[in-house]
Amino acid sequence: MKNYIPRSIDKTLLEWKEDVSHKPLLLRGARQVGKSSAVRHLGNSFKHFAEVNFERDKDIATFFKGNLDVKLITSKLSSYLKVPIVAGKTLLFFDEIQACPEAIMSLRFFKEDYPELHVISAGSLLEFALQELPTFGVGRIHSVFMYPMTFDEFLIAMDMEGVISMRRSSDCSHPLDEPFHKMLVEQFRIYLLVGGMPEAVATWKATSDFLKCQTIHNDILLTYEDDFAKYSRRVNPDLLRVTLHGVCHQIGQKLTMTQISEGSRSYQIREALQLLTLAGIIIPVTCTAANGFPLDAEADERRVKYLMLDSGLLLAVLHLDGDISQQLIKLIMTGNPQDLVNKGSITEMVAGLEILRYKNATQRPRLFYWEKSGKSIAEVDYLGIRDMKILPIEVKAGTQGGMKSLWMFLREKQLTDAVRCSLENFGSFEYIDKEDNDAIRHVSICPLYALSQL
């Protein structure tokens, strides 16, 4: 495919292709994150590629009416598309499959009656269609989740694979050489502004023009808002729009519904949040007591922070609501690294998005944080698992003494290791906890530009 930007999902899709026991695959993710492009790129590795777009080729839906004989269906598709559909040699791609529920239902029969054929499906509003078909193919269909581009993918798009290789050879004991560190900090600043939506990244690569990227973000945002009317008849599109904007103004904070809309009931806002989450536009970070794992065993669904799926889109929303986006843009472009991390909620958000996107693509991952209320609130930004232990992750460019929440968490959970993410170079330090019998806590410093190595 011409001008295709390589994605990390490519490896997952290629592994699916080579698996002799492959199932029909559903590629799931928000609109315009690059699903169709990734599938077409995979199609280059087959002798034949047959693509059906159910929104564009509406007549094809008639092939799926009545008896779902998948071999008869593929015969009709082959004639209609004028492409040979041959098991092992053809990739059959159903795009915008949500427009044809019968086609979704047919996927289970491809597994049962034509398992040797490679079939992959995607759709911009697929999650809503699947909600209406809860038993469409349990155990017979394989799902892969796709997101906007990670920082590593952004660097690859900028032809900076050599810098990635240099960074991967560094760790807490072997920091990066200062010129490479500064280069990556500057690229991370750009990534905060451009975000990871493929069209915006391609535009930046071609033009180095932030204003043109902002135009792309605005267009994508309008596309999302145009979709709101298709989400649910129970939720007013205007409330979905208000809820999205309300979330964007509370990034990095525990969500307060009264700040979203005083005129709407909490259950209405809650349903709007659920629909925006289902669409992949916002991502919840749920509070957990974190006394063990799985972390969701003690999750408190009443205490949730939300992330916008992309930093460029977040800035587009904030730009529509006043000058707050200009303040953020100024901080990103000219602020010192410490202020950018400690004062820029967008930085904490992108750290969470990076952590999410480097998880297993075949599972729907969840993000968690820890909070303790009292005279003063203590909070740890994100929680992970390492070596069968909970790993607290703080996004902070502070000093050892300014990490009271982290020390409280480690003390309470009797843990010794933590990670601080900032725009510092790789490093580590030990903290002697005077409040816990001089227990030694070890903190690794992971640069925000190196979260793929976390």
PDB file of C-alpha atoms in Angstrom, residues 109-279:
ATOM      1  CA  PHE A 109     -20.360 -20.093  10.087  1.00  0.00           C
ATOM      2  CA  PHE A 110     -17.113 -19.175   8.353  1.00  0.00           C
ATOM      3  CA  LYS A 111     -15.385 -20.784  11.321  1.00  0.00           C
ATOM      4  CA  GLU A 112     -17.644 -23.848  11.257  1.00  0.00           C
ATOM      5  CA  ASP A 113     -18.081 -24.394   7.518  1.00  0.00           C
ATOM      6  CA  TYR A 114     -15.133 -22.669   5.824  1.00  0.00           C
ATOM      7  CA  PRO A 115     -12.360 -22.411   8.451  1.00  0.00           C
ATOM      8  CA  GLU A 116      -9.496 -22.473   5.968  1.00  0.00           C
ATOM      9  CA  LEU A 117     -10.546 -19.108   4.447  1.00  0.00           C
ATOM     10  CA  HIS A 118      -9.036 -15.953   5.974  1.00  0.00           C
ATOM     11  CA  VAL A 119     -11.869 -13.564   6.908  1.00  0.00           C
ATOM     12  CA  ILE A 120     -11.374 -10.274   8.713  1.00  0.00           C
ATOM     13  CA  SER A 121     -13.968  -7.640   9.644  1.00  0.00           C
ATOM     14  CA  ALA A 122     -13.936  -4.074  10.942  1.00  0.00           C
ATOM     15  CA  GLY A 123     -16.385  -1.248  11.457  1.00  0.00           C
ATOM     16  CA  SER A 124     -16.526   2.247  12.871  1.00  0.00           C
ATOM     17  CA  LEU A 125     -19.581   1.555  15.046  1.00  0.00           C
ATOM     18  CA  LEU A 126     -19.022  -2.157  15.414  1.00  0.00           C
ATOM     19  CA  GLU A 127     -19.273  -2.201  19.219  1.00  0.00           C
ATOM     20  CA  PHE A 128     -22.880  -0.981  19.091  1.00  0.00           C
ATOM     21  CA  ALA A 129     -23.853  -3.680  16.604  1.00  0.00           C
ATOM     22  CA  LEU A 130     -22.218  -6.333  18.796  1.00  0.00           C
ATOM     23  CA  GLN A 131     -24.288  -5.126  21.757  1.00  0.00           C
ATOM     24  CA  GLU A 132     -27.382  -6.114  19.809  1.00  0.00           C
ATOM     25  CA  LEU A 133     -25.916  -9.560  19.037  1.00  0.00           C
ATOM     26  CA  PRO A 134     -24.537 -10.753  22.407  1.00  0.00           C
ATOM     27  CA  THR A 135     -24.222 -14.408  21.320  1.00  0.00           C
ATOM     28  CA  PHE A 136     -23.095 -13.813  17.752  1.00  0.00           C
ATOM     29  CA  GLY A 137     -20.090 -16.130  17.864  1.00  0.00           C
ATOM     30  CA  VAL A 138     -18.627 -16.804  21.286  1.00  0.00           C
ATOM     31  CA  GLY A 139     -15.511 -18.950  20.933  1.00  0.00           C
ATOM     32  CA  ARG A 140     -15.658 -18.883  17.123  1.00  0.00           C
ATOM     33  CA  ILE A 141     -14.377 -15.368  16.470  1.00  0.00           C
ATOM     34  CA  HIS A 142     -11.054 -13.763  17.388  1.00  0.00           C
ATOM     35  CA  SER A 143     -10.945 -10.086  18.393  1.00  0.00           C
ATOM     36  CA  VAL A 144      -8.012  -7.683  18.122  1.00  0.00           C
ATOM     37  CA  PHE A 145      -8.175  -4.139  19.515  1.00  0.00           C
ATOM     38  CA  MET A 146      -6.575  -1.204  17.728  1.00  0.00           C
ATOM     39  CA  TYR A 147      -5.834   2.328  18.945  1.00  0.00           C
ATOM     40  CA  PRO A 148      -4.259   5.524  17.619  1.00  0.00           C
ATOM     41  CA  MET A 149      -0.522   5.418  17.018  1.00  0.00           C
ATOM     42  CA  THR A 150       1.827   5.047  19.967  1.00  0.00           C
ATOM     43  CA  PHE A 151       4.853   7.279  20.421  1.00  0.00           C
ATOM     44  CA  ASP A 152       7.066   4.501  19.022  1.00  0.00           C
ATOM     45  CA  GLU A 153       4.849   4.270  15.930  1.00  0.00           C
ATOM     46  CA  PHE A 154       5.055   8.056  15.623  1.00  0.00           C
ATOM     47  CA  LEU A 155       8.863   7.867  15.680  1.00  0.00           C
ATOM     48  CA  ILE A 156       8.817   5.136  13.024  1.00  0.00           C
ATOM     49  CA  ALA A 157       6.576   7.334  10.883  1.00  0.00           C
ATOM     50  CA  MET A 158       9.184  10.088  11.254  1.00  0.00           C
ATOM     51  CA  ASP A 159      11.905   7.650  10.055  1.00  0.00           C
ATOM     52  CA  MET A 160      13.567   7.602  13.486  1.00  0.00           C
ATOM     53  CA  GLU A 161      13.986   3.847  13.969  1.00  0.00           C
ATOM     54  CA  GLY A 162      17.651   4.432  14.820  1.00  0.00           C
ATOM     55  CA  VAL A 163      16.700   6.587  17.801  1.00  0.00           C
ATOM     56  CA  ILE A 164      14.313   3.861  19.011  1.00  0.00           C
ATOM     57  CA  SER A 165      17.117   1.312  18.774  1.00  0.00           C
ATOM     58  CA  MET A 166      19.431   3.595  20.750  1.00  0.00           C
ATOM     59  CA  ARG A 167      16.764   4.134  23.398  1.00  0.00           C
ATOM     60  CA  ARG A 168      16.059   0.409  23.726  1.00  0.00           C
ATOM     61  CA  SER A 169      19.694  -0.185  24.592  1.00  0.00           C
ATOM     62  CA  SER A 170      19.287   2.163  27.564  1.00  0.00           C
ATOM     63  CA  ASP A 171      17.839   1.481  30.997  1.00  0.00           C
ATOM     64  CA  CYS A 172      17.993   2.724  34.572  1.00  0.00           C
ATOM     65  CA  SER A 173      21.641   1.699  34.845  1.00  0.00           C
ATOM     66  CA  HIS A 174      22.590   2.991  31.405  1.00  0.00           C
ATOM     67  CA  PRO A 175      20.930   6.354  30.676  1.00  0.00           C
ATOM     68  CA  LEU A 176      20.714   7.746  27.172  1.00  0.00           C
ATOM     69  CA  ASP A 177      23.388  10.081  25.909  1.00  0.00           C
ATOM     70  CA  GLU A 178      22.153  13.630  26.493  1.00  0.00           C
ATOM     71  CA  PRO A 179      21.754  14.589  22.776  1.00  0.00           C
ATOM     72  CA  PHE A 180      19.448  11.590  22.191  1.00  0.00           C
ATOM     73  CA  HIS A 181      17.536  12.344  25.390  1.00  0.00           C
ATOM     74  CA  LYS A 182      16.893  15.942  24.302  1.00  0.00           C
ATOM     75  CA  MET A 183      15.892  14.785  20.819  1.00  0.00           C
ATOM     76  CA  LEU A 184      13.311  12.384  22.250  1.00  0.00           C
ATOM     77  CA  VAL A 185      11.927  15.009  24.644  1.00  0.00           C
ATOM     78  CA  GLU A 186      11.359  17.352  21.697  1.00  0.00           C
ATOM     79  CA  GLN A 187       9.729  14.603  19.636  1.00  0.00           C
ATOM     80  CA  PHE A 188       7.469  13.781  22.579  1.00  0.00           C
ATOM     81  CA  ARG A 189       6.388  17.429  22.724  1.00  0.00           C
ATOM     82  CA  ILE A 190       5.452  17.222  19.046  1.00  0.00           C
ATOM     83  CA  TYR A 191       3.597  13.954  19.668  1.00  0.00           C
ATOM     84  CA  LEU A 192       1.515  15.620  22.398  1.00  0.00           C
ATOM     85  CA  LEU A 193       0.364  18.208  19.838  1.00  0.00           C
ATOM     86  CA  VAL A 194      -0.040  15.985  16.777  1.00  0.00           C
ATOM     87  CA  GLY A 195      -1.412  12.949  18.611  1.00  0.00           C
ATOM     88  CA  GLY A 196      -1.609   9.500  17.086  1.00  0.00           C
ATOM     89  CA  MET A 197      -4.486   9.628  14.609  1.00  0.00           C
ATOM     90  CA  PRO A 198      -2.845   8.297  11.395  1.00  0.00           C
ATOM     91  CA  GLU A 199      -4.129  11.082   9.140  1.00  0.00           C
ATOM     92  CA  ALA A 200      -2.771  13.765  11.480  1.00  0.00           C
ATOM     93  CA  VAL A 201       0.599  11.996  11.741  1.00  0.00           C
ATOM     94  CA  ALA A 202       0.826  11.667   7.947  1.00  0.00           C
ATOM     95  CA  THR A 203      -0.053  15.356   7.604  1.00  0.00           C
ATOM     96  CA  TRP A 204       2.660  16.349  10.085  1.00  0.00           C
ATOM     97  CA  LYS A 205       5.209  14.189   8.282  1.00  0.00           C
ATOM     98  CA  ALA A 206       4.329  15.781   4.930  1.00  0.00           C
ATOM     99  CA  THR A 207       3.973  19.404   6.050  1.00  0.00           C
ATOM    100  CA  SER A 208       5.372  19.986   9.589  1.00  0.00           C
ATOM    101  CA  ASP A 209       2.370  22.304   9.958  1.00  0.00           C
ATOM    102  CA  PHE A 210       0.496  22.181  13.277  1.00  0.00           C
ATOM    103  CA  LEU A 211      -2.409  24.201  11.864  1.00  0.00           C
ATOM    104  CA  LYS A 212      -3.024  21.596   9.166  1.00  0.00           C
ATOM    105  CA  CYS A 213      -2.962  18.892  11.832  1.00  0.00           C
ATOM    106  CA  GLN A 214      -5.525  20.881  13.824  1.00  0.00           C
ATOM    107  CA  THR A 215      -7.776  20.933  10.760  1.00  0.00           C
ATOM    108  CA  ILE A 216      -7.545  17.134  10.607  1.00  0.00           C
ATOM    109  CA  HIS A 217      -8.398  16.893  14.318  1.00  0.00           C
ATOM    110  CA  ASN A 218     -11.418  19.160  13.868  1.00  0.00           C
ATOM    111  CA  ASP A 219     -12.651  17.073  10.931  1.00  0.00           C
ATOM    112  CA  ILE A 220     -12.297  13.837  12.922  1.00  0.00           C
ATOM    113  CA  LEU A 221     -14.085  15.382  15.894  1.00  0.00           C
ATOM    114  CA  LEU A 222     -16.983  16.452  13.668  1.00  0.00           C
ATOM    115  CA  THR A 223     -17.166  12.916  12.276  1.00  0.00           C
ATOM    116  CA  TYR A 224     -17.395  11.544  15.806  1.00  0.00           C
ATOM    117  CA  GLU A 225     -20.120  14.009  16.716  1.00  0.00           C
ATOM    118  CA  ASP A 226     -22.040  13.189  13.524  1.00  0.00           C
ATOM    119  CA  ASP A 227     -22.029   9.570  14.699  1.00  0.00           C
ATOM    120  CA  PHE A 228     -23.685  10.439  18.003  1.00  0.00           C
ATOM    121  CA  ALA A 229     -27.161  10.197  16.505  1.00  0.00           C
ATOM    122  CA  LYS A 230     -26.418   6.545  15.624  1.00  0.00           C
ATOM    123  CA  TYR A 231     -25.343   5.520  19.130  1.00  0.00           C
ATOM    124  CA  SER A 232     -28.650   5.142  20.911  1.00  0.00           C
ATOM    125  CA  ARG A 233     -32.163   6.491  20.767  1.00  0.00           C
ATOM    126  CA  ARG A 234     -32.122   6.735  24.562  1.00  0.00           C
ATOM    127  CA  VAL A 235     -29.400   9.390  24.757  1.00  0.00           C
ATOM    128  CA  ASN A 236     -29.736  12.789  23.127  1.00  0.00           C
ATOM    129  CA  PRO A 237     -26.788  13.556  20.775  1.00  0.00           C
ATOM    130  CA  ASP A 238     -26.490  16.991  22.390  1.00  0.00           C
ATOM    131  CA  LEU A 239     -25.974  15.351  25.792  1.00  0.00           C
ATOM    132  CA  LEU A 240     -23.302  13.091  24.295  1.00  0.00           C
ATOM    133  CA  ARG A 241     -21.542  16.172  22.948  1.00  0.00           C
ATOM    134  CA  VAL A 242     -21.824  18.001  26.287  1.00  0.00           C
ATOM    135  CA  THR A 243     -20.592  14.905  28.138  1.00  0.00           C
ATOM    136  CA  LEU A 244     -17.574  14.533  25.855  1.00  0.00           C
ATOM    137  CA  HIS A 245     -16.620  18.169  26.356  1.00  0.00           C
ATOM    138  CA  GLY A 246     -17.172  17.820  30.115  1.00  0.00           C
ATOM    139  CA  VAL A 247     -14.833  14.831  30.244  1.00  0.00           C
ATOM    140  CA  CYS A 248     -12.163  16.742  28.314  1.00  0.00           C
ATOM    141  CA  HIS A 249     -12.281  19.543  30.885  1.00  0.00           C
ATOM    142  CA  GLN A 250     -11.754  17.056  33.724  1.00  0.00           C
ATOM    143  CA  ILE A 251      -8.838  15.078  32.293  1.00  0.00           C
ATOM    144  CA  GLY A 252      -6.680  13.742  35.114  1.00  0.00           C
ATOM    145  CA  GLN A 253      -9.409  14.337  37.710  1.00  0.00           C
ATOM    146  CA  LYS A 254     -12.026  12.118  39.292  1.00  0.00           C
ATOM    147  CA  LEU A 255     -15.120  12.831  37.205  1.00  0.00           C
ATOM    148  CA  THR A 256     -17.765  15.095  38.760  1.00  0.00           C
ATOM    149  CA  MET A 257     -21.076  14.774  36.925  1.00  0.00           C
ATOM    150  CA  THR A 258     -22.452  18.128  38.084  1.00  0.00           C
ATOM    151  CA  GLN A 259     -19.608  19.823  36.215  1.00  0.00           C
ATOM    152  CA  ILE A 260     -20.774  18.175  32.993  1.00  0.00           C
ATOM    153  CA  SER A 261     -24.440  19.223  32.980  1.00  0.00           C
ATOM    154  CA  GLU A 262     -26.496  20.623  35.826  1.00  0.00           C
ATOM    155  CA  GLY A 263     -29.688  20.127  33.842  1.00  0.00           C
ATOM    156  CA  SER A 264     -29.277  16.372  33.278  1.00  0.00           C
ATOM    157  CA  ARG A 265     -29.831  13.542  35.695  1.00  0.00           C
ATOM    158  CA  SER A 266     -26.827  11.499  36.762  1.00  0.00           C
ATOM    159  CA  TYR A 267     -28.171   8.308  35.171  1.00  0.00           C
ATOM    160  CA  GLN A 268     -28.416  10.110  31.812  1.00  0.00           C
ATOM    161  CA  ILE A 269     -24.812  11.306  32.024  1.00  0.00           C
ATOM    162  CA  ARG A 270     -23.741   7.844  33.162  1.00  0.00           C
ATOM    163  CA  GLU A 271     -25.347   6.290  30.086  1.00  0.00           C
ATOM    164  CA  ALA A 272     -23.689   8.905  27.855  1.00  0.00           C
ATOM    165  CA  LEU A 273     -20.317   7.998  29.418  1.00  0.00           C
ATOM    166  CA  GLN A 274     -20.974   4.320  28.761  1.00  0.00           C
ATOM    167  CA  LEU A 275     -21.764   4.978  25.094  1.00  0.00           C
ATOM    168  CA  LEU A 276     -18.695   7.166  24.581  1.00  0.00           C
ATOM    169  CA  THR A 277     -16.595   4.449  26.219  1.00  0.00           C
ATOM    170  CA  LEU A 278     -18.157   1.795  24.006  1.00  0.00           C
ATOM    171  CA  ALA A 279     -17.286   3.888  20.948  1.00  0.00           C
TER     172      ALA A 279
END
